[in-house]
């Protein structure tokens, strides 16, 4: 039987950092609370018989959000062999609140006093020996970011797990409460000899419904317990839950007083000073907009753009294709095979890989922002705006995660307590441009808007705008009405981004991007090449007469009102459902076929010739907002929990994408003097509908009756 | 007075926390308990960032209004 050790602690105390260090994995680490939403397992490096379990962060064993339930259930019901309780030493009082609860479970506990380096830097001193004595368990100083102490903690936990030593805290609650707890312990037979008896007694005292249910007590016992509780409540003039909370904090402050010596109590920390500027009432939003603009400007238009240009124009334009073709011709390869390799694989996959540099630069910038602690502030800044539109700042976190990939983005919605908010967030999260949509943005911005700095950042802001507009509109429909969830969030300290974390983020993204290019996208490109090179009788033809063209021409008219009713764009968009990079890959194959067969010049020039800027922008917007790739659709299905909501989500996304693109294209045409009677009018009607939905007063009455019915 | 009205930068003692049990319990686990010192660090339209027990917690207006100082 392997030994199971759980990592438990407050959000953002460094559990995942330690987990990665102990198991050698590269789980996502972020400097904000709520990064980990699922429990993760790994084997201890050097001892394969030890399983380390990473849990979502919790503030107490009374869970508040969905992901906290995961942690409590594991700790209380499945019972690991030992718990490593990670305590943020720079914020020891609050962190020990959870510790006092963990010690009651009766499972061996080792405390990892993390971020001890920060404490030392502040000039504070923590007496480990006294702390360990008072808490009745071992305490080890660690600095997970630097990797110090993690191994010692794990080693201690393994020893304790095999011995099964229960923690024996020295601190005691007040006599009245202690007496009541002991009375309950003795009264309830099923817990009297249980190793978690203290935990059960406290929970019964707090009238925890789940525990009451679990223990299946008879009426007589319940009445007896109620008597005990009421007596104490009357004596202390408070409700039982608050009594316990106060007892805990009182004990903690006694423990802390003896073992922690703070140099200076209330001074403005560096983080506070930075916050004075970055979360300033007037400056916060402009600073945020400027930073995001800069990030996209650097990664898409300038630094990343130059690298991508070189890869696209030189590496996959002038160097690789002729070299490969030359080689294949020299070995006497069949014509069709040359076409498959040069046009299909090199053209398609190359088109996608070309955007790797831009992506790496973008993720470098984003992970710096994330790791230093700024992103958590954005959630706070955005809360004020989101709240006006019926959402809370908490919805921003999934959106932030979705800039990497929509799948974890959708999953991150679990941190939202309120059901209707969570649904709206799941529906709208994928509006954010993810890494796979980046090639589309970069392609359009690069090929169609050569000198423009606004196109790439605009994709980001269009995403946010789509989310906000959706928030307003959806909140007016049945099933979504209700006040936004309260926003409470701990803001992490600012720190210099760790090169290790930043590079892990960056290379993780790059790796999965390259992996996808070598698998799904490669296959799709071969498929596209085949379908676009042969006709129905399987003879090789020009792309215009191919199977793909004939299929594409059937669906293309749907997109004609959006300005890009040619079959190539339609096919690319559909192909994007498999993976969004495929949009660009398909272009690479389709335009590559024509170009290479003529003179082997660059592909993108052909694209410029066949699109107007307006049509290109409409194409970009449609692909940003429409239904995400199959992987993300799967995630939406899982988080929604039923097919009906999944379909509503997909229908809404695609419908919105179509409407917005239509409006952009038709209004653009109108301003250039090309009014289309039917679609121009449709666009005007759509705008009117949007305005109506945006400003329509919320039907409060209906909301109230629904609430009444629900309760 | 509710925390939303507290002056920025001035430490205050928490007198009372109102609201549903569930929310109150959550605030308590974050360190918001009666008698504890809390300082509003910045305030944007009723949303506040405050300092309590060495951490910075961001609260929206409705939550901040439940904390009476």
XYZ file of C-alpha atoms in Angstrom:
780
model
C 0.000 0.000 0.000
C 1.511 3.310 -0.997
C 1.563 6.095 1.581
C -0.729 8.998 0.726
C 0.330 12.473 1.743
C -1.908 15.478 1.125
C -0.767 19.050 0.673
C -3.273 21.328 2.360
C -3.212 25.023 3.080
C -4.614 28.453 2.319
C -4.988 29.505 -1.315
C -1.792 30.848 -2.840
C 0.421 29.581 -0.025
C 2.647 27.626 -2.401
C 1.169 24.144 -2.420
C 1.525 23.544 -6.125
C 5.044 24.956 -6.172
C 6.000 22.428 -3.511
C 4.061 19.685 -5.291
C 6.030 20.328 -8.482
C 9.258 20.277 -6.544
C 8.452 17.030 -4.718
C 7.089 15.110 -7.688
C 9.006 16.672 -10.544
C 5.806 17.595 -12.369
C 5.055 20.925 -13.948
C 1.555 21.748 -12.749
C 0.298 25.239 -13.384
C 1.446 27.679 -10.701
C 0.091 31.202 -10.456
C 0.378 34.076 -8.046
C -3.305 34.401 -7.210
C -5.692 32.403 -5.051
C -7.624 29.623 -6.771
C -5.194 28.458 -9.440
C -5.656 24.808 -8.532
C -9.274 23.700 -8.857
C -8.835 19.930 -8.908
C -6.839 17.538 -6.816
C -3.718 16.268 -8.523
C -1.650 13.224 -7.750
C 2.030 12.540 -8.181
C 4.701 10.188 -6.892
C 7.440 11.472 -4.634
C 10.756 11.753 -6.427
C 13.092 9.086 -5.087
C 10.370 7.095 -3.309
C 7.731 5.736 -5.655
C 5.721 4.269 -2.775
C 4.690 7.739 -1.644
C 1.803 9.492 -3.374
C 1.635 13.248 -2.985
C -1.772 14.836 -3.382
C -2.109 18.498 -4.314
C -5.403 20.025 -3.180
C -7.169 23.298 -4.000
C -6.480 25.918 -1.348
C -8.965 26.362 1.499
C -9.375 28.903 4.277
C -11.234 26.517 6.557
C -12.887 23.122 6.626
C -16.268 24.760 6.092
C -16.188 25.004 2.320
C -17.482 28.100 0.533
C -16.892 27.409 -3.156
C -17.044 24.261 -5.309
C -13.324 23.655 -5.449
C -13.056 23.934 -1.670
C -15.525 21.083 -1.325
C -13.007 18.890 -3.190
C -10.405 19.536 -0.515
C -12.627 19.081 2.493
C -14.122 15.837 1.201
C -10.713 14.403 0.549
C -9.232 15.406 3.898
C -12.200 14.376 6.001
C -13.639 11.371 4.207
C -10.768 9.741 2.384
C -8.217 10.502 5.086
C -4.673 10.671 3.769
C -1.928 8.974 5.815
C -0.412 12.344 6.615
C -1.039 16.001 5.863
C 1.590 18.540 4.974
C 0.009 21.798 6.045
C 1.602 24.632 4.117
C 1.490 27.802 6.143
C 2.387 31.161 4.661
C 4.749 32.358 7.378
C 4.399 35.986 6.345
C 0.728 35.772 7.241
C 0.890 33.250 10.015
C -2.165 34.201 12.106
C -4.727 33.747 9.369
C -3.039 30.601 8.041
C -3.050 28.943 11.453
C -6.855 29.184 11.490
C -6.974 26.297 9.042
C -4.143 24.568 10.887
C -6.165 24.414 14.124
C -8.865 22.593 12.153
C -6.484 20.212 10.381
C -4.957 19.204 13.728
C -8.400 18.023 14.853
C -8.829 15.482 12.069
C -6.467 13.135 13.871
C -4.228 12.479 10.892
C -0.481 13.126 11.364
C 0.361 16.710 10.365
C 3.657 18.341 9.467
C 3.697 22.087 9.095
C 5.722 23.547 6.268
C 6.401 27.099 7.363
C 6.616 28.445 3.856
C 7.941 31.757 2.526
C 10.266 31.888 5.492
C 12.655 33.886 3.308
C 10.099 36.717 3.110
C 9.738 36.708 6.892
C 13.482 36.905 7.385
C 13.772 39.686 4.861
C 11.210 41.671 6.838
C 13.364 41.197 9.913
C 10.739 39.142 11.745
C 11.656 36.087 13.791
C 9.626 32.913 14.300
C 10.627 30.539 17.085
C 10.123 27.166 15.441
C 10.622 25.191 18.623
C 7.985 27.079 20.573
C 5.584 26.997 17.666
C 6.013 23.277 17.248
C 5.490 22.675 20.973
C 2.345 24.765 21.100
C 0.788 23.134 18.052
C 1.886 19.645 19.009
C 3.274 18.779 15.613
C 6.502 19.125 13.702
C 7.316 22.396 11.974
C 9.839 22.757 9.140
C 10.951 26.015 7.579
C 10.600 26.050 3.800
C 10.898 28.346 0.825
C 9.071 26.423 -1.884
C 9.977 28.844 -4.679
C 13.656 28.226 -3.995
C 13.058 24.561 -3.278
C 14.527 24.668 0.218
C 13.021 22.496 2.922
C 10.522 20.637 0.726
C 12.406 17.339 0.921
C 12.779 17.532 4.702
C 9.041 18.133 5.079
C 8.215 15.178 2.858
C 10.669 12.934 4.730
C 9.124 13.910 8.089
C 5.622 13.305 6.723
C 6.589 9.829 5.521
C 7.980 8.907 8.950
C 4.893 10.243 10.738
C 2.566 8.493 8.304
C 4.110 5.114 9.012
C 3.975 5.738 12.788
C 0.512 7.261 12.646
C 1.371 9.828 15.328
C -1.610 12.054 16.066
C -0.894 15.735 16.614
C -1.310 16.838 20.227
C -1.873 20.587 20.422
C -1.018 22.272 23.725
C -3.446 25.136 23.369
C -6.920 24.726 24.808
C -10.230 26.425 24.172
C -11.881 28.065 27.186
C -12.991 25.674 29.936
C -16.703 26.004 29.169
C -16.234 25.089 25.532
C -13.733 22.317 26.240
C -16.146 20.771 28.725
C -18.983 20.886 26.206
C -16.838 19.295 23.502
C -15.727 16.499 25.800
C -19.324 15.914 26.792
C -20.323 15.579 23.146
C -17.394 13.247 22.447
C -18.504 10.951 25.247
C -22.173 11.201 24.424
C -21.941 10.034 20.829
C -20.796 6.407 20.829
C -19.879 6.320 17.151
C -17.256 9.024 17.593
C -15.989 8.247 21.113
C -13.188 6.051 19.856
C -12.830 7.588 16.408
C -9.474 9.152 15.670
C -11.273 12.270 14.389
C -13.463 12.560 17.487
C -12.365 16.107 18.208
C -13.254 17.124 14.632
C -16.699 15.516 14.879
C -17.356 17.032 18.286
C -16.529 20.531 17.051
C -18.631 20.067 13.920
C -21.578 18.812 15.985
C -21.150 21.785 18.270
C -21.239 24.052 15.205
C -24.430 22.254 14.049
C -22.806 21.250 10.755
C -25.628 19.717 8.711
C -23.461 17.468 6.566
C -21.828 15.882 9.585
C -25.178 15.435 11.345
C -26.439 13.614 8.289
C -23.312 11.488 8.040
C -23.418 10.335 11.677
C -27.136 9.371 11.586
C -27.732 10.160 15.252
C -30.966 9.214 17.005
C -33.389 11.893 18.134
C -32.496 11.537 21.791
C -28.784 12.180 21.207
C -29.514 15.157 18.946
C -31.662 16.694 21.669
C -28.949 16.099 24.258
C -26.337 17.747 22.050
C -28.681 20.671 21.449
C -29.016 21.117 25.215
C -25.253 21.182 25.646
C -24.862 23.749 22.846
C -27.661 26.019 24.092
C -26.199 26.057 27.564
C -22.858 27.291 26.261
C -24.515 29.742 23.882
C -26.477 31.273 26.729
C -23.458 31.437 28.954
C -21.248 33.131 26.360
C -24.059 35.066 24.665
C -23.055 34.134 21.109
C -23.966 31.484 18.526
C -22.002 28.258 18.575
C -20.193 28.831 15.287
C -18.901 32.239 16.302
C -17.883 30.830 19.665
C -15.645 28.268 17.989
C -14.228 30.853 15.579
C -13.361 33.153 18.431
C -11.844 30.338 20.452
C -9.622 29.443 17.532
C -8.414 32.977 16.952
C -7.825 33.459 20.672
C -5.701 30.325 20.836
C -3.829 31.383 17.721
C -2.989 34.804 19.045
C -1.648 33.219 22.237
C 0.496 30.842 20.180
C 1.688 33.614 17.885
C 2.456 35.963 20.759
C 4.858 33.433 22.241
C 6.599 32.339 19.079
C 6.521 35.194 16.564
C 8.409 38.440 16.984
C 7.482 41.114 14.507
C 9.897 43.926 13.918
C 7.366 46.519 12.928
C 3.659 46.014 13.033
C 1.881 48.492 10.840
C 4.070 49.851 8.117
C 3.304 50.285 4.478
C 4.809 47.314 2.662
C 6.187 47.564 -0.846
C 3.073 45.771 -2.080
C 0.893 48.415 -0.438
C 2.850 51.168 -2.094
C 2.582 49.579 -5.529
C -1.129 49.108 -4.944
C -1.571 52.773 -4.197
C -0.732 53.413 -7.836
C -1.978 50.310 -9.652
C -5.344 50.122 -7.925
C -5.793 53.870 -7.753
C -9.364 54.973 -8.303
C -8.564 56.946 -11.472
C -5.394 55.350 -12.788
C -6.259 51.664 -12.416
C -8.168 51.222 -15.674
C -5.973 53.330 -17.951
C -2.901 51.521 -16.596
C -4.514 48.164 -17.258
C -5.479 49.135 -20.820
C -1.998 50.470 -21.486
C -0.323 47.340 -20.148
C -2.504 45.002 -22.218
C -1.951 47.130 -25.299
C 1.777 47.007 -24.738
C 1.778 43.247 -24.226
C -0.015 42.612 -27.497
C 1.948 45.289 -29.288
C 5.247 43.746 -28.237
C 4.281 40.166 -28.906
C 2.245 40.453 -32.094
C 3.329 43.606 -33.834
C 6.947 44.160 -32.928
C 9.330 41.642 -31.356
C 7.223 38.527 -31.868
C 6.050 39.797 -35.236
C 9.562 40.205 -36.588
C 10.474 36.672 -35.596
C 7.291 35.318 -37.126
C 7.879 37.235 -40.336
C 11.258 35.662 -40.625
C 9.932 32.179 -39.965
C 7.032 32.591 -42.390
C 8.752 34.458 -45.199
C 12.241 33.118 -45.026
C 12.264 29.794 -43.196
C 8.971 28.402 -44.476
C 9.001 30.574 -47.611
C 12.433 30.598 -49.143
C 14.403 27.941 -47.335
C 12.415 24.859 -46.407
C 9.906 24.360 -49.259
C 12.446 24.676 -52.125
C 14.945 22.554 -50.211
C 12.399 19.843 -49.516
C 11.085 19.984 -53.046
C 14.603 19.868 -54.482
C 15.428 16.894 -52.335
C 12.249 15.041 -53.240
C 12.744 15.701 -56.958
C 16.352 14.559 -56.750
C 15.368 11.219 -55.231
C 12.749 10.791 -57.929
C 9.666 11.101 -55.802
C 6.210 10.847 -57.372
C 4.540 14.161 -58.163
C 1.581 13.601 -55.876
C 3.840 12.793 -52.949
C 5.856 15.943 -53.534
C 2.634 17.885 -53.555
C 1.468 16.211 -50.338
C 4.680 16.938 -48.492
C 5.431 20.410 -49.817
C 1.915 21.830 -50.127
C 0.065 19.818 -47.521
C 2.461 19.226 -44.681
C 5.128 21.904 -45.007
C 2.602 24.486 -46.164
C -0.068 23.758 -43.563
C 1.936 22.872 -40.492
C 4.539 25.477 -41.375
C 1.869 28.134 -41.520
C 0.902 27.304 -37.946
C 4.424 26.854 -36.600
C 5.332 30.226 -38.000
C 3.381 31.831 -35.197
C 5.299 30.085 -32.462
C 7.638 33.053 -31.818
C 4.717 35.430 -31.324
C 3.074 33.004 -28.979
C 6.210 32.529 -26.937
C 6.640 36.277 -26.539
C 2.973 36.737 -25.598
C 3.094 34.042 -22.957
C 6.354 35.354 -21.653
C 4.676 38.738 -21.069
C 1.448 37.300 -19.664
C 3.183 34.977 -17.234
C 5.307 37.830 -15.946
C 2.154 39.842 -15.252
C 0.600 36.831 -13.631
C 3.519 35.756 -11.533
C 4.270 39.211 -10.161
C 0.750 39.418 -8.748
C -0.779 42.056 -11.020
C -3.412 39.814 -12.596
C -5.193 39.296 -9.274
C -5.565 43.078 -8.998
C -7.172 43.166 -12.420
C -9.935 40.944 -11.067
C -10.516 43.574 -8.397
C -10.373 46.476 -10.847
C -12.669 44.680 -13.267
C -15.144 43.801 -10.526
C -16.417 47.371 -10.466
C -17.099 47.242 -14.204
C -18.301 43.654 -14.387
C -20.679 44.308 -11.501
C -22.434 47.010 -13.477
C -23.087 44.355 -16.087
C -24.315 41.766 -13.668
C -21.116 39.745 -13.266
C -18.475 39.798 -10.558
C -14.728 40.253 -10.853
C -14.408 36.551 -10.126
C -15.505 35.888 -13.696
C -12.330 37.573 -14.806
C -10.089 34.793 -13.499
C -11.427 32.105 -15.874
C -11.097 34.607 -18.688
C -7.527 35.242 -17.733
C -6.777 31.524 -17.740
C -8.532 31.258 -21.113
C -5.945 33.514 -22.738
C -3.773 30.410 -22.520
C -6.337 27.785 -23.380
C -10.115 27.698 -23.173
C -10.246 24.263 -21.542
C -8.695 25.184 -18.168
C -10.430 28.547 -18.531
C -13.824 26.907 -18.537
C -12.777 24.701 -15.622
C -11.604 27.702 -13.608
C -15.237 28.850 -13.498
C -15.604 26.524 -10.516
C -14.298 29.213 -8.202
C -17.574 31.113 -8.737
C -20.137 30.351 -6.051
C -23.199 31.639 -7.831
C -24.759 29.190 -10.307
C -26.068 31.670 -12.878
C -22.809 33.634 -12.847
C -20.941 30.424 -13.358
C -23.075 29.508 -16.381
C -22.606 32.916 -17.969
C -18.881 32.705 -17.354
C -18.663 29.262 -18.940
C -20.584 30.554 -21.964
C -18.420 33.611 -22.436
C -14.950 32.570 -21.308
C -13.939 31.277 -24.712
C -14.502 34.719 -26.231
C -11.042 35.523 -24.934
C -8.438 34.932 -27.603
C -6.634 31.717 -26.616
C -3.190 30.685 -27.785
C -4.673 28.722 -30.680
C -6.564 31.764 -31.928
C -3.371 33.775 -31.794
C -2.189 32.617 -35.237
C -5.483 33.830 -36.702
C -5.071 37.217 -35.050
C -1.438 37.428 -36.048
C -2.174 36.353 -39.611
C -4.902 38.934 -40.125
C -2.999 41.668 -38.305
C 0.195 40.843 -40.155
C -0.987 40.029 -43.649
C -3.942 42.382 -43.910
C -3.090 45.301 -41.663
C 0.623 45.573 -42.193
C 1.379 48.748 -40.322
C -1.420 48.775 -37.842
C -0.766 48.521 -34.133
C -4.401 48.354 -33.091
C -5.637 45.151 -34.719
C -3.968 42.631 -32.428
C -4.758 44.403 -29.124
C -8.286 45.016 -30.405
C -8.845 41.256 -30.490
C -8.276 41.209 -26.740
C -10.607 44.109 -26.087
C -13.278 42.725 -28.445
C -13.144 39.562 -26.327
C -13.690 41.519 -23.100
C -16.414 43.621 -24.735
C -18.216 40.505 -25.972
C -18.148 39.138 -22.429
C -19.489 42.354 -20.929
C -22.249 42.711 -23.531
C -23.174 39.056 -23.033
C -23.292 39.616 -19.290
C -25.774 42.454 -19.680
C -27.949 40.663 -22.212
C -27.958 37.212 -20.638
C -28.724 38.597 -17.184
C -32.061 39.728 -18.582
C -33.129 36.239 -19.541
C -34.845 33.745 -17.328
C -32.434 31.435 -15.625
C -29.736 34.073 -15.278
C -31.572 36.775 -13.352
C -30.102 37.524 -9.966
C -27.504 39.599 -8.198
C -23.893 38.962 -9.073
C -21.908 36.815 -6.664
C -20.120 38.669 -3.888
C -16.484 39.351 -4.586
C -14.004 38.505 -1.885
C -10.472 37.769 -2.858
C -7.134 37.728 -1.174
C -4.602 39.771 -3.091
C -1.189 38.173 -3.279
C 1.982 40.050 -2.477
C 3.827 41.458 -5.434
C 7.075 39.704 -6.062
C 9.629 39.590 -8.812
C 8.539 36.983 -11.339
C 10.443 33.753 -10.860
C 12.340 32.789 -14.012
C 11.447 29.166 -13.374
C 7.684 29.734 -13.214
C 7.715 32.043 -16.217
C 9.713 29.631 -18.308
C 7.538 26.680 -17.266
C 4.449 28.571 -18.425
C 6.079 29.608 -21.644
C 7.470 26.232 -22.587
C 4.335 24.387 -21.533
C 2.336 26.462 -23.990
C 4.972 26.148 -26.676
C 5.196 22.404 -26.155
C 1.480 21.779 -26.438
C 1.358 24.088 -29.455
C 4.111 22.187 -31.259
C 2.630 18.868 -30.202
C -0.731 19.835 -31.629
C 0.938 21.036 -34.820
C 2.607 17.644 -35.180
C -0.562 15.636 -34.596
C -4.054 17.050 -35.016
C -3.039 19.855 -37.317
C -0.757 17.660 -39.376
C -3.599 15.208 -39.952
C -6.063 17.960 -40.734
C -3.622 19.487 -43.214
C -3.144 16.169 -44.945
C -6.937 15.849 -45.069
C -7.323 19.334 -46.470
C -4.574 18.688 -49.001
C -6.222 15.482 -50.139
C -9.676 16.978 -50.439
C -8.362 20.049 -52.196
C -6.118 18.201 -54.640
C -8.523 15.593 -55.913
C -11.978 15.694 -57.433
C -14.765 13.211 -56.858
C -13.289 10.796 -59.385
C -9.981 10.919 -57.502
C -7.964 12.523 -60.224
C -5.627 15.336 -59.317
C -7.089 18.723 -60.166
C -6.713 22.384 -59.333
C -8.057 23.338 -55.931
C -10.939 25.200 -57.568
C -12.353 21.935 -58.951
C -11.631 19.753 -55.934
C -13.900 17.858 -53.551
C -13.247 20.446 -50.876
C -14.242 23.288 -53.189
C -17.509 21.614 -54.083
C -18.297 20.972 -50.407
C -17.124 24.403 -49.363
C -19.263 26.084 -51.963
C -22.371 24.593 -50.372
C -21.764 26.217 -47.000
C -19.947 29.332 -48.198
C -23.095 31.342 -49.006
C -23.955 31.330 -45.296
C -20.950 33.552 -44.723
C -21.457 35.798 -47.760
C -23.258 38.499 -45.729
C -20.184 38.659 -43.492
C -17.985 39.514 -46.459
C -16.145 36.254 -46.884
C -18.454 33.934 -48.782
C -15.693 32.116 -50.653
C -15.300 28.406 -50.044
C -11.755 28.646 -48.719
C -12.713 30.835 -45.763
C -15.769 28.712 -45.034
C -13.708 25.521 -44.999
C -11.037 27.128 -42.812
C -13.613 28.252 -40.290
C -15.187 24.813 -40.070
C -11.772 23.248 -39.767
C -11.175 25.548 -36.811
C -13.585 23.454 -34.795
C -11.011 20.677 -34.694
C -8.366 23.101 -33.470
C -8.316 26.824 -33.997
C -4.808 26.730 -35.437
C -6.338 24.822 -38.322
C -7.844 28.021 -39.674
C -4.376 29.218 -40.498
C -3.132 25.754 -41.415
C -5.935 25.393 -43.949
C -5.088 28.749 -45.469
C -1.495 27.614 -45.677
C -2.488 24.547 -47.655
C -5.135 26.153 -49.861
C -3.261 29.297 -50.802
C 0.013 27.444 -50.801
C -1.245 25.057 -53.465
C -1.903 27.867 -55.904
C 1.154 29.851 -55.110
C 3.708 27.117 -55.083
C 2.378 25.734 -58.333
C 2.939 29.121 -59.932
C 6.224 30.461 -58.681
C 6.736 29.403 -55.068
C 6.374 32.931 -53.701
C 4.999 33.695 -50.272
C 1.516 32.565 -49.387
C 0.293 35.634 -47.579
C 0.461 37.894 -50.610
C -2.230 35.723 -52.165
C -4.345 36.221 -49.111
C -3.984 39.980 -49.353
C -5.188 39.852 -52.898
C -8.350 37.920 -52.111
C -9.592 39.867 -49.068
C -10.524 43.409 -48.317
C -9.428 44.666 -44.906
C -13.039 44.906 -43.853
C -13.809 41.311 -44.801
C -10.634 40.163 -43.091
C -11.580 41.899 -39.858
C -15.067 40.428 -39.987
C -13.485 37.007 -40.554
C -11.226 37.544 -37.554
C -14.091 38.554 -35.287
C -16.234 35.620 -36.339
C -13.454 33.164 -35.618
C -12.691 34.785 -32.273
C -16.234 34.609 -30.997
C -17.813 31.525 -32.589
C -18.044 28.075 -30.987
C -14.638 27.009 -29.643
C -12.689 23.898 -30.616
C -14.012 20.427 -29.761
C -11.757 20.144 -26.702
C -13.247 23.320 -25.215
C -16.764 22.238 -26.187
C -16.092 19.068 -24.200
C -15.019 21.148 -21.204
C -18.168 23.254 -21.483
C -20.236 20.065 -21.553
C -18.502 18.770 -18.412
C -18.833 21.984 -16.442
C -22.418 22.652 -17.519
C -23.300 19.090 -16.616
C -26.014 18.704 -19.235
C -26.514 18.755 -22.980
C -29.194 21.441 -22.992
C -26.954 24.115 -21.484
C -24.080 23.056 -23.700
C -26.216 23.598 -26.796
C -27.459 26.927 -25.478
C -23.852 27.984 -24.927
C -22.683 26.934 -28.405
C -25.734 28.437 -30.084
C -25.259 31.706 -28.246
C -21.559 31.917 -29.097
C -22.039 31.207 -32.789
C -25.095 33.430 -33.024
C -23.292 36.334 -31.401
C -20.264 35.822 -33.640
C -22.461 35.885 -36.732
C -24.383 38.953 -35.632
C -21.308 40.968 -34.681
C -19.435 40.096 -37.880
C -22.481 40.932 -39.956
C -22.824 44.308 -38.257
C -19.130 45.098 -38.711
C -19.089 44.143 -42.369
C -22.400 45.693 -43.393
C -21.786 48.951 -41.574
C -18.303 49.083 -43.033
C -19.809 48.646 -46.475
C -22.348 51.374 -45.790
C -19.660 53.851 -44.862
C -17.834 53.111 -48.078
C -21.070 53.661 -49.999
C -22.041 50.054 -50.735
C -25.373 49.618 -49.037
C -26.859 46.161 -49.384
C -30.620 46.445 -49.054
C -31.283 43.111 -47.417
C -28.230 42.600 -45.257
C -27.666 46.254 -44.555
C -31.186 46.454 -43.184
C -30.611 43.236 -41.243
C -27.501 44.751 -39.688
C -29.472 47.840 -38.659
C -32.175 45.648 -37.133
C -29.521 43.662 -35.273
C -27.973 46.818 -33.857
C -31.412 47.963 -32.764
C -31.992 44.578 -31.119
C -28.678 44.810 -29.292
C -29.443 48.307 -28.082
C -32.893 47.211 -26.971
C -31.518 44.235 -25.035
C -28.759 46.329 -23.515
C -31.048 49.042 -22.221
C -34.178 47.046 -21.535
C -34.902 47.315 -17.822
C -34.427 44.101 -15.908
C -37.685 42.481 -14.994
C -37.101 42.567 -11.262
C -40.534 41.235 -10.507
C -39.921 38.084 -12.497
C -36.561 37.652 -10.810
C -38.147 37.896 -7.409
C -40.896 35.403 -8.116
C -38.334 32.982 -9.457
C -36.269 33.347 -6.343
C -39.344 32.811 -4.220
C -40.200 29.699 -6.180
C -36.676 28.381 -5.875
C -36.657 28.764 -2.136
C -20.222 52.610 10.356
C -19.748 50.155 7.500
C -16.240 49.548 6.203
C -17.087 51.317 2.940
C -17.237 54.595 4.853
C -14.007 54.131 6.772
C -11.219 56.534 5.965
C -8.401 55.197 3.822
C -5.240 54.384 5.738
C -6.830 54.561 9.180
C -6.902 51.418 11.338
C -10.323 50.487 12.724
C -11.583 47.748 15.018
C -14.325 45.462 13.720
C -17.451 45.807 15.840
C -19.849 43.516 14.080
C -20.285 41.392 10.967
C -23.782 41.103 9.578
C -25.295 38.895 6.893
C -26.004 35.266 6.141
C -24.201 32.592 8.131
C -22.396 31.206 5.132
C -20.924 34.543 4.070
C -20.078 35.493 7.621
C -18.320 32.211 8.168
C -16.262 32.784 5.034
C -15.318 36.298 6.132
C -14.367 34.900 9.532
C -12.086 32.303 7.999
C -10.368 35.139 6.156
C -9.691 36.823 9.475
C -12.631 39.218 9.713
C -13.650 38.707 13.335
C -14.999 41.082 15.905
C -12.223 42.964 17.663
C -9.740 42.569 14.846
C -7.972 45.587 13.382
C -8.734 46.395 9.760
C -7.338 49.158 7.547
C -8.810 50.250 4.232
C -5.926 50.595 1.802
C -7.802 51.797 -1.239
C -11.350 52.266 -2.307
C -12.896 52.358 -5.771
C -16.590 53.145 -5.900
C -17.349 51.273 -2.693
C -15.151 48.293 -3.501
C -12.273 48.211 -1.058
C -8.901 46.638 -0.568
C -8.215 46.264 3.097
C -5.461 44.992 5.270
C -6.272 42.447 7.919
C -3.938 40.068 9.748
C -1.053 40.888 7.379
C -2.976 40.143 4.187
C -4.683 42.289 1.631
C -8.255 41.294 0.902
C -10.355 42.790 -1.873
C -14.061 43.092 -1.081
C -16.922 44.334 -3.192
C -19.256 46.959 -1.840
C -21.968 44.569 -0.659
C -19.448 42.565 1.361
C -17.675 45.626 2.753
C -21.009 46.972 3.938
C -21.473 43.933 6.149
C -18.383 44.730 8.144
C -19.196 47.328 10.773
C -16.283 49.191 12.319
